[in-house]
Amino acid sequence: MSAERESCHLTPVCSLQDDRDTEVEVTENSRNLNMDLQQPIFSALNVPRNEIRSAKEDSRLSGKAAATAEVTSSDSESGIFSGESELCVEHESDLNWFCCSEQKLICSHCTIVGSCQGHTVTALANRVTAVRNQLVDVCEKMQLHSRRIEHFINKTLTAKERALQVEASGARERVVAQVSVVREAVEEEEQRLLEVVQREEERVEQCLLTQRAHWGQALAMLTQTRTRLVHTLTNTPDIQLATSGQEIADRVEDAEGVGEPCDTDQLNLNAGCSDSKLMRGLWASAILLGPIAYGSAHLTFDERTVSSLLSLSEDLCTLTFLPKRSRQSPPYNPARFDSWPNALGTLAISSGTHSWVMDVGESGAFKVGVCYTSMGRKGSGNDSRLGYNGQSWVLSKYDGDFSFCHAGKNTPLHVIHKPKSLGLLLDWPSQTLVFYDPDSSAVLHSVRHAFSGPLLPAFAVADRSVTILH
């Protein structure tokens, strides 16, 4: 179209108000280019509604032709259109607009008198910029997603495989070590437990293999899709890029279904797969009745830890609960319990197998067990109360009832014969703590826990006395 014809057709409707409208529209379009990264990737490929407008609302487009031509020229010089330019077959004008309704390039006249009258349109420069920005965001997301998957495969799954071998080996050793002590009585139990561990190991191995295969395929697909999109971004002409939204959306939608990798309990060996109540009971009995003595002959109460509510005998082996009138204020010591009637033993345990026996006599309220050396000593809170925090494991008697206490949870114990003494067996290699009746060697309660630090014998008495027997 000639310059004279274009000027004649467009000049009458041009006004200062149009220029202001153009400026407002460009500002709104620029603002609308900021994508909501929380939305699905493929939804971002649709041009925001705030960025496009109806041709009916744009009846003064002809007045903006000069400004549009200037923007198009500037964009062409900056390389946005890669030096390409096409004319509208119907109106012989530059194809510098994009019809969102029909997904095609149009000229400004098409929106007023052409086939796209009444459609929603946007400037080609804005369309190309939006698609480019969206592709950059999509590629960055895919790159971050790929890195997370690579980390999961190379770090998490690899570490799980190594840990599985260690854990499975440890489980086998515990089973074999316990069975060897009482092999004649528990051969059938040994075989059963080994099979359970084997099945659990195979289950975890299968889970790891499945996870590795799944996330390997996901990583490969994401890498391939991202490579194609990067190629599209860097090698596709602007005009072709503007019309390739559907193709891009299809590729992105395929990648959208790839989830986030996560560590689950299914990838860990079940610590209880080698556990057996029968095995622990027979094993404890075999040790306690066997020829090897595991007693701690030098265990005494640590006088630095004894509460002011208690008195300690001269031989450091008996604790007695004091009535209020008999209590005294001992010298301050950071290791001393100042609110609860507690005391700790002198033997710190972090290896080997140890046992000790307590004479509880007629005491109606006491606790015996173990705790970490780091357990709190001050205040009346649960941090320094045996059995009410995660750092202590005790058997408690109160009002004639026995219970096992740990982390504030009490497990009632059905004790038919009320023992006059209580024994404790701590086997560090198997991380097992056993409470038993020394007279019958009957196991009252046992617990296995992954102890993370040295343990001290722990005691509390709120009625009469308890004594360490050697």
Coordinates of C-alpha atoms in Angstrom, one line a residue:
M1 CA 0.0 0.0 0.0
S2 CA 1.4 3.4 -0.9
A3 CA 2.4 5.9 1.8
E4 CA -0.2 8.4 0.5
R5 CA -3.0 5.9 0.7
E6 CA -2.0 4.8 4.2
S7 CA -1.8 8.4 5.4
C8 CA -5.2 9.2 3.9
H9 CA -6.8 6.3 5.6
L10 CA -5.2 6.5 9.0
T11 CA -4.6 10.2 9.8
P12 CA -8.2 11.4 10.5
V13 CA -8.7 9.2 13.6
C14 CA -5.3 9.9 15.2
S15 CA -5.4 12.0 18.4
L16 CA -3.4 12.8 21.5
Q17 CA -5.7 10.6 23.4
D18 CA -4.8 7.7 21.1
D19 CA -1.1 8.2 22.0
R20 CA -2.0 8.0 25.7
D21 CA -4.0 4.9 25.1
T22 CA -1.1 3.3 23.3
E23 CA 1.2 4.2 26.1
V24 CA -1.2 2.7 28.7
E25 CA -1.6 -0.4 26.6
V26 CA 2.1 -1.0 26.2
T27 CA 2.6 -0.5 29.9
E28 CA -0.2 -3.1 30.7
N29 CA 1.2 -5.5 28.1
S30 CA 4.7 -5.2 29.7
R31 CA 3.3 -5.8 33.1
N32 CA 1.3 -8.8 32.0
L33 CA 4.5 -10.5 30.7
N34 CA 5.4 -11.4 34.2
M35 CA 4.4 -15.0 34.4
D36 CA 3.0 -16.7 37.5
L37 CA 5.6 -19.4 38.1
Q38 CA 3.1 -21.3 40.3
Q39 CA 0.9 -22.1 37.3
P40 CA 1.6 -25.2 35.1
I41 CA 4.2 -24.6 32.5
F42 CA 1.9 -25.2 29.5
S43 CA -0.7 -22.7 30.7
A44 CA 1.9 -20.0 30.5
L45 CA 2.1 -20.3 26.8
N46 CA -1.3 -18.6 26.4
V47 CA -1.0 -14.9 26.1
P48 CA -2.5 -13.2 29.2
R49 CA -6.0 -11.7 28.7
N50 CA -4.8 -8.4 30.1
E51 CA -2.3 -8.3 27.2
I52 CA -4.7 -8.7 24.4
R53 CA -7.7 -6.6 23.5
S54 CA -10.8 -6.8 21.4
A55 CA -10.9 -5.1 18.1
K56 CA -14.1 -3.3 19.1
E57 CA -12.2 -1.7 22.0
D58 CA -9.5 -0.7 19.5
S59 CA -11.5 1.2 17.0
R60 CA -8.8 3.9 16.8
L61 CA -6.0 1.4 15.7
S62 CA -5.6 3.3 12.5
G63 CA -4.6 6.4 14.5
K64 CA -1.8 4.3 16.0
A65 CA -0.4 3.1 12.7
A66 CA 2.5 5.5 12.8
A67 CA 3.5 4.5 16.3
T68 CA 3.2 0.8 15.4
A69 CA 5.3 1.2 12.3
E70 CA 8.0 3.0 14.4
V71 CA 8.0 0.1 17.0
T72 CA 8.1 -2.5 14.3
S73 CA 11.0 -0.7 12.6
S74 CA 12.8 -0.5 15.9
D75 CA 12.2 -4.1 16.7
S76 CA 13.4 -5.1 13.2
E77 CA 16.6 -3.1 13.7
S78 CA 17.2 -4.7 17.1
G79 CA 16.9 -8.2 15.6
I80 CA 13.5 -9.2 17.1
F81 CA 12.2 -10.2 13.6
S82 CA 15.5 -11.4 12.3
G83 CA 15.3 -9.1 9.4
E84 CA 12.2 -10.8 8.0
S85 CA 9.1 -8.9 6.9
E86 CA 5.9 -10.1 5.3
L87 CA 2.9 -8.3 3.9
C88 CA -0.8 -9.0 4.3
V89 CA -2.1 -10.5 1.1
E90 CA -5.5 -8.7 1.5
H91 CA -4.3 -5.2 2.6
E92 CA -0.7 -5.2 1.5
S93 CA 0.3 -4.0 4.9
D94 CA 3.0 -5.2 7.3
L95 CA 2.0 -8.3 9.3
N96 CA 2.8 -6.6 12.6
W97 CA -0.1 -7.9 14.7
F98 CA -1.0 -11.4 15.9
C99 CA -4.6 -12.7 16.1
C100 CA -5.0 -14.7 19.3
S101 CA -8.3 -16.1 18.2
E102 CA -7.1 -17.6 14.9
Q103 CA -3.4 -17.9 16.0
K104 CA -2.0 -16.2 12.9
L105 CA -0.2 -13.0 11.8
I106 CA -2.3 -10.1 10.6
C107 CA -2.0 -6.4 9.7
S108 CA -3.7 -3.5 11.5
H109 CA -6.4 -3.3 8.8
C110 CA -7.4 -6.9 9.4
T111 CA -8.6 -6.0 12.9
I112 CA -10.8 -3.1 11.6
V113 CA -12.2 -4.2 8.2
G114 CA -10.7 -7.6 7.7
S115 CA -11.4 -11.2 8.7
C116 CA -10.2 -10.6 12.2
Q117 CA -12.6 -7.8 13.1
G118 CA -13.8 -8.3 16.7
H119 CA -11.0 -10.8 17.5
T120 CA -8.5 -10.4 20.3
V121 CA -5.2 -9.3 19.0
T122 CA -1.8 -8.3 20.3
A123 CA 1.3 -6.6 18.7
L124 CA 3.7 -9.0 17.1
A125 CA 6.6 -7.6 19.1
N126 CA 4.7 -8.3 22.3
R127 CA 3.8 -11.8 21.2
V128 CA 7.4 -12.7 20.3
T129 CA 8.7 -11.2 23.5
A130 CA 6.1 -13.1 25.6
V131 CA 6.9 -16.4 23.9
R132 CA 10.6 -15.9 24.3
N133 CA 10.2 -15.1 28.0
Q134 CA 8.0 -18.1 28.5
L135 CA 10.5 -20.4 26.8
V136 CA 13.3 -19.0 29.0
D137 CA 11.2 -19.7 32.1
V138 CA 10.3 -23.2 30.9
C139 CA 13.9 -24.1 30.2
E140 CA 15.1 -22.8 33.5
K141 CA 12.4 -24.8 35.3
M142 CA 13.4 -27.9 33.4
Q143 CA 17.1 -27.3 34.2
L144 CA 16.4 -27.0 37.9
H145 CA 14.1 -30.1 37.8
S146 CA 16.9 -32.0 36.0
R147 CA 19.4 -31.1 38.6
R148 CA 17.1 -32.2 41.4
I149 CA 16.6 -35.6 39.7
E150 CA 20.4 -35.9 39.1
H151 CA 21.1 -35.2 42.8
F152 CA 18.4 -37.8 43.8
I153 CA 19.9 -40.4 41.5
N154 CA 23.6 -39.7 42.2
K155 CA 23.4 -38.9 45.9
T156 CA 20.2 -40.2 47.6
L157 CA 19.8 -43.5 45.7
T158 CA 23.5 -44.2 45.7
A159 CA 23.7 -43.6 49.5
K160 CA 20.7 -45.8 50.0
E161 CA 22.3 -48.6 48.1
R162 CA 25.4 -48.3 50.3
A163 CA 23.4 -48.1 53.5
L164 CA 21.3 -51.1 52.4
Q165 CA 24.3 -53.3 52.3
V166 CA 25.5 -52.1 55.7
E167 CA 22.1 -52.4 57.3
A168 CA 21.4 -55.8 55.8
S169 CA 24.8 -57.1 56.8
G170 CA 24.3 -55.8 60.4
A171 CA 20.8 -57.4 60.5
R172 CA 22.4 -60.7 59.5
E173 CA 25.1 -60.5 62.0
R174 CA 22.7 -59.8 64.8
V175 CA 20.5 -62.7 63.8
V176 CA 23.5 -65.1 63.5
A177 CA 25.1 -63.9 66.7
Q178 CA 22.0 -64.4 68.8
V179 CA 21.2 -67.8 67.3
S180 CA 24.7 -69.1 67.9
V181 CA 24.2 -68.6 71.6
V182 CA 21.2 -70.9 71.8
R183 CA 21.5 -72.7 68.4
E184 CA 20.1 -76.1 69.5
A185 CA 16.9 -74.5 70.7
V186 CA 16.4 -71.9 68.0
E187 CA 17.6 -73.4 64.6
E188 CA 14.1 -73.0 63.1
E189 CA 13.8 -69.4 64.3
E190 CA 17.2 -68.6 62.8
Q191 CA 16.2 -69.8 59.4
R192 CA 12.9 -67.9 59.6
L193 CA 14.6 -64.6 60.5
L194 CA 17.2 -64.9 57.8
E195 CA 14.6 -65.4 55.2
V196 CA 12.7 -62.4 56.5
V197 CA 15.8 -60.2 56.2
Q198 CA 16.5 -61.6 52.8
R199 CA 13.0 -60.8 51.6
E200 CA 13.3 -57.3 53.1
E201 CA 16.6 -56.7 51.4
E202 CA 15.3 -57.9 48.1
R203 CA 12.3 -55.7 48.5
V204 CA 14.4 -52.6 49.1
E205 CA 16.8 -53.5 46.3
Q206 CA 13.8 -53.8 43.9
C207 CA 12.5 -50.4 45.1
L208 CA 15.8 -48.8 44.5
L209 CA 16.1 -50.4 41.0
T210 CA 12.6 -49.2 40.2
Q211 CA 13.3 -45.7 41.4
R212 CA 16.6 -45.5 39.5
A213 CA 15.0 -46.7 36.3
H214 CA 12.0 -44.4 36.7
W215 CA 13.9 -41.3 37.4
G216 CA 16.6 -42.1 34.9
Q217 CA 13.9 -42.2 32.2
A218 CA 12.3 -39.0 33.5
L219 CA 15.7 -37.2 33.4
A220 CA 16.3 -38.4 29.9
M221 CA 12.9 -37.2 28.8
L222 CA 13.3 -33.8 30.4
T223 CA 16.8 -33.4 29.0
Q224 CA 15.6 -34.2 25.5
T225 CA 12.6 -31.9 25.7
R226 CA 14.7 -29.1 27.1
T227 CA 17.2 -29.5 24.3
R228 CA 14.5 -29.3 21.7
L229 CA 13.0 -26.2 23.3
V230 CA 16.4 -24.6 23.6
H231 CA 16.9 -25.3 19.9
T232 CA 13.6 -23.8 19.1
L233 CA 14.4 -20.8 21.2
T234 CA 17.8 -20.2 19.5
N235 CA 17.2 -21.3 15.9
T236 CA 13.6 -20.6 15.1
P237 CA 12.8 -17.4 13.1
D238 CA 10.6 -14.9 15.1
I239 CA 7.6 -15.2 12.7
Q240 CA 7.6 -19.0 12.9
L241 CA 8.2 -18.8 16.6
A242 CA 5.2 -16.7 17.1
T243 CA 3.0 -19.3 15.5
S244 CA 4.6 -22.4 17.2
G245 CA 2.7 -22.1 20.5
Q246 CA 0.8 -25.3 20.1
E247 CA 3.9 -27.3 19.2
I248 CA 5.7 -25.9 22.2
A249 CA 2.8 -26.5 24.5
D250 CA 2.6 -30.2 23.4
R251 CA 6.2 -30.7 24.3
V252 CA 5.9 -28.9 27.6
E253 CA 2.8 -30.9 28.5
D254 CA 4.7 -34.1 28.1
A255 CA 7.3 -32.9 30.5
E256 CA 4.8 -31.6 32.9
G257 CA 3.8 -35.0 34.1
V258 CA 7.2 -35.7 35.6
G259 CA 6.9 -35.4 39.4
E260 CA 9.4 -34.5 42.0
P261 CA 11.7 -37.2 43.4
C262 CA 11.3 -37.9 47.1
D263 CA 12.8 -40.2 49.7
T264 CA 10.4 -42.6 51.4
D265 CA 10.4 -45.3 54.0
Q266 CA 10.0 -47.8 51.2
L267 CA 13.7 -47.2 50.3
N268 CA 14.9 -48.2 53.8
L269 CA 15.4 -51.5 55.3
N270 CA 12.8 -52.2 57.9
A271 CA 14.8 -52.2 61.2
G272 CA 12.3 -54.7 62.7
C273 CA 12.8 -57.4 60.1
S274 CA 15.4 -59.1 62.3
D275 CA 13.5 -58.6 65.5
S276 CA 12.0 -61.6 67.5
K277 CA 10.6 -61.6 71.0
L278 CA 11.4 -65.3 71.3
M279 CA 14.9 -64.7 70.1
R280 CA 15.6 -61.9 72.5
G281 CA 14.2 -63.8 75.5
L282 CA 16.2 -66.9 74.8
W283 CA 19.3 -65.0 74.0
A284 CA 19.1 -63.0 77.3
S285 CA 18.5 -66.1 79.3
A286 CA 21.4 -67.9 77.6
I287 CA 23.8 -65.0 78.5
L288 CA 22.5 -64.6 82.1
L289 CA 22.7 -68.3 82.8
G290 CA 25.8 -69.0 80.8
P291 CA 29.3 -69.6 82.1
I292 CA 30.5 -66.1 81.2
A293 CA 29.8 -63.4 83.8
Y294 CA 28.7 -60.1 82.5
G295 CA 28.2 -58.4 85.9
S296 CA 29.5 -54.8 86.5
A297 CA 31.3 -55.4 89.8
H298 CA 32.5 -51.8 90.2
L299 CA 29.2 -50.0 89.5
T300 CA 28.2 -47.5 92.2
F301 CA 26.1 -44.3 92.4
D302 CA 27.8 -41.2 91.3
E303 CA 27.5 -38.9 94.4
R304 CA 27.8 -35.8 92.2
T305 CA 24.5 -36.6 90.6
V306 CA 22.5 -37.6 93.7
S307 CA 19.4 -35.4 94.3
S308 CA 19.0 -33.5 97.6
L309 CA 15.8 -35.5 98.0
L310 CA 17.9 -38.7 98.5
S311 CA 20.7 -39.9 100.8
L312 CA 23.6 -42.0 99.7
S313 CA 25.2 -44.7 101.8
E314 CA 28.9 -44.6 102.6
D315 CA 29.6 -47.5 100.2
L316 CA 27.9 -45.5 97.4
C317 CA 25.5 -48.4 96.7
T318 CA 22.2 -47.5 98.4
L319 CA 19.8 -44.7 97.8
T320 CA 17.2 -43.7 100.4
F321 CA 14.3 -41.3 99.9
L322 CA 14.4 -38.6 102.5
P323 CA 11.4 -37.0 104.3
K324 CA 11.3 -33.2 104.1
R325 CA 12.6 -32.6 107.6
S326 CA 15.7 -34.7 107.0
R327 CA 16.7 -33.0 103.7
Q328 CA 19.9 -30.9 103.5
S329 CA 21.2 -28.7 100.7
P330 CA 24.3 -30.3 99.3
P331 CA 27.0 -28.2 97.5
Y332 CA 26.0 -27.0 94.1
N333 CA 27.2 -29.3 91.3
P334 CA 26.1 -29.0 87.6
A335 CA 25.7 -32.8 87.4
R336 CA 23.3 -32.9 90.3
F337 CA 19.5 -33.4 89.9
D338 CA 17.9 -30.5 91.8
S339 CA 14.2 -31.3 91.5
W340 CA 13.6 -35.0 90.9
P341 CA 14.7 -37.8 93.2
N342 CA 17.2 -39.1 90.7
A343 CA 20.8 -40.4 90.6
L344 CA 23.1 -41.9 88.0
G345 CA 25.7 -44.6 88.0
T346 CA 29.4 -44.3 87.5
L347 CA 29.7 -46.6 84.6
A348 CA 29.5 -45.0 81.1
I349 CA 28.6 -47.7 78.5
S350 CA 29.4 -47.4 74.9
S351 CA 30.6 -50.9 74.0
G352 CA 30.4 -54.5 75.1
T353 CA 27.7 -56.3 77.2
H354 CA 26.9 -55.3 80.7
S355 CA 24.4 -56.3 83.4
W356 CA 23.6 -55.1 87.0
V357 CA 21.1 -56.1 89.6
M358 CA 19.1 -53.8 91.9
D359 CA 17.6 -54.8 95.2
V360 CA 14.3 -52.9 95.3
G361 CA 13.0 -54.6 98.4
E362 CA 9.7 -53.2 99.6
S363 CA 10.0 -49.9 97.7
G364 CA 6.6 -48.9 96.2
A365 CA 7.9 -46.2 93.9
F366 CA 11.2 -46.4 91.9
K367 CA 12.7 -46.4 88.4
V368 CA 15.7 -48.2 87.1
G369 CA 17.1 -48.0 83.6
V370 CA 19.6 -46.0 81.5
C371 CA 20.0 -42.5 80.1
Y372 CA 22.3 -40.5 77.9
T373 CA 25.2 -38.7 79.7
S374 CA 23.8 -35.5 78.2
M375 CA 20.4 -35.7 79.9
G376 CA 19.2 -32.6 81.7
R377 CA 19.8 -32.3 85.5
K378 CA 18.2 -29.1 86.5
G379 CA 14.6 -27.9 86.8
S380 CA 11.3 -29.8 87.3
G381 CA 10.5 -30.2 83.6
N382 CA 10.5 -33.4 81.6
D383 CA 14.0 -32.9 80.4
S384 CA 15.3 -34.0 83.8
R385 CA 12.5 -36.5 84.6
L386 CA 13.5 -40.1 83.9
G387 CA 11.3 -41.8 81.3
Y388 CA 9.6 -38.6 80.2
N389 CA 12.1 -37.6 77.5
G390 CA 13.8 -39.1 74.5
Q391 CA 17.1 -39.6 76.4
S392 CA 16.1 -42.1 79.1
W393 CA 14.6 -45.7 79.1
V394 CA 13.4 -46.9 82.5
L395 CA 11.3 -49.6 84.1
S396 CA 9.0 -48.0 86.7
K397 CA 7.0 -49.2 89.7
Y398 CA 4.3 -47.0 91.1
D399 CA 1.2 -48.0 93.2
G400 CA 2.0 -51.7 92.7
D401 CA 2.0 -51.4 88.9
F402 CA 5.0 -51.9 86.6
S403 CA 5.5 -50.1 83.3
F404 CA 8.2 -49.3 80.8
C405 CA 8.7 -45.5 80.2
H406 CA 10.4 -43.7 77.4
A407 CA 9.7 -40.2 75.9
G408 CA 6.7 -39.7 78.0
K409 CA 5.0 -43.0 76.8
N410 CA 4.2 -45.6 79.4
T411 CA 3.9 -49.3 78.4
P412 CA 2.1 -51.3 81.1
L413 CA 3.9 -54.6 82.0
H414 CA 2.0 -57.6 83.3
V415 CA 4.2 -58.9 86.1
I416 CA 2.6 -61.8 87.9
H417 CA 5.4 -62.3 90.5
K418 CA 6.4 -59.0 92.1
P419 CA 10.2 -59.3 92.2
K420 CA 12.3 -58.1 95.1
S421 CA 15.2 -57.4 92.7
L422 CA 15.5 -56.3 89.1
G423 CA 18.3 -57.0 86.6
L424 CA 19.3 -55.0 83.6
L425 CA 21.2 -56.3 80.6
L426 CA 22.6 -53.8 78.1
D427 CA 24.2 -55.3 75.0
W428 CA 25.8 -52.5 73.0
P429 CA 26.6 -54.5 69.8
S430 CA 23.0 -55.4 69.3
Q431 CA 21.7 -52.1 70.8
T432 CA 19.4 -54.1 73.1
L433 CA 18.3 -53.3 76.6
V434 CA 16.7 -56.1 78.7
F435 CA 14.9 -55.9 82.1
Y436 CA 14.7 -59.2 83.8
D437 CA 13.9 -61.0 87.1
P438 CA 17.3 -62.3 88.4
D439 CA 15.6 -65.1 90.4
S440 CA 14.0 -66.8 87.4
S441 CA 15.9 -65.1 84.6
A442 CA 12.5 -64.3 83.1
V443 CA 12.5 -61.3 80.7
L444 CA 10.1 -58.6 81.9
H445 CA 10.7 -56.3 79.0
S446 CA 13.2 -55.7 76.2
V447 CA 13.7 -52.9 73.8
R448 CA 16.1 -52.3 70.9
H449 CA 17.1 -48.7 70.0
A450 CA 19.8 -47.1 67.9
F451 CA 21.7 -45.5 70.8
S452 CA 23.6 -42.5 69.6
G453 CA 25.9 -41.9 72.6
P454 CA 27.3 -43.3 75.9
L455 CA 24.7 -44.5 78.4
L456 CA 24.7 -44.3 82.2
P457 CA 22.7 -46.5 84.6
A458 CA 19.9 -44.3 85.9
F459 CA 17.8 -44.6 89.1
A460 CA 15.0 -42.8 90.9
V461 CA 13.4 -43.6 94.2
A462 CA 10.4 -42.0 96.0
D463 CA 9.7 -44.6 98.6
R464 CA 12.2 -46.4 100.9
S465 CA 15.5 -47.6 99.4
V466 CA 17.1 -49.3 96.4
T467 CA 20.5 -50.9 96.4
I468 CA 23.1 -52.0 93.8
L469 CA 23.9 -55.7 94.3
H470 CA 27.4 -57.0 93.3

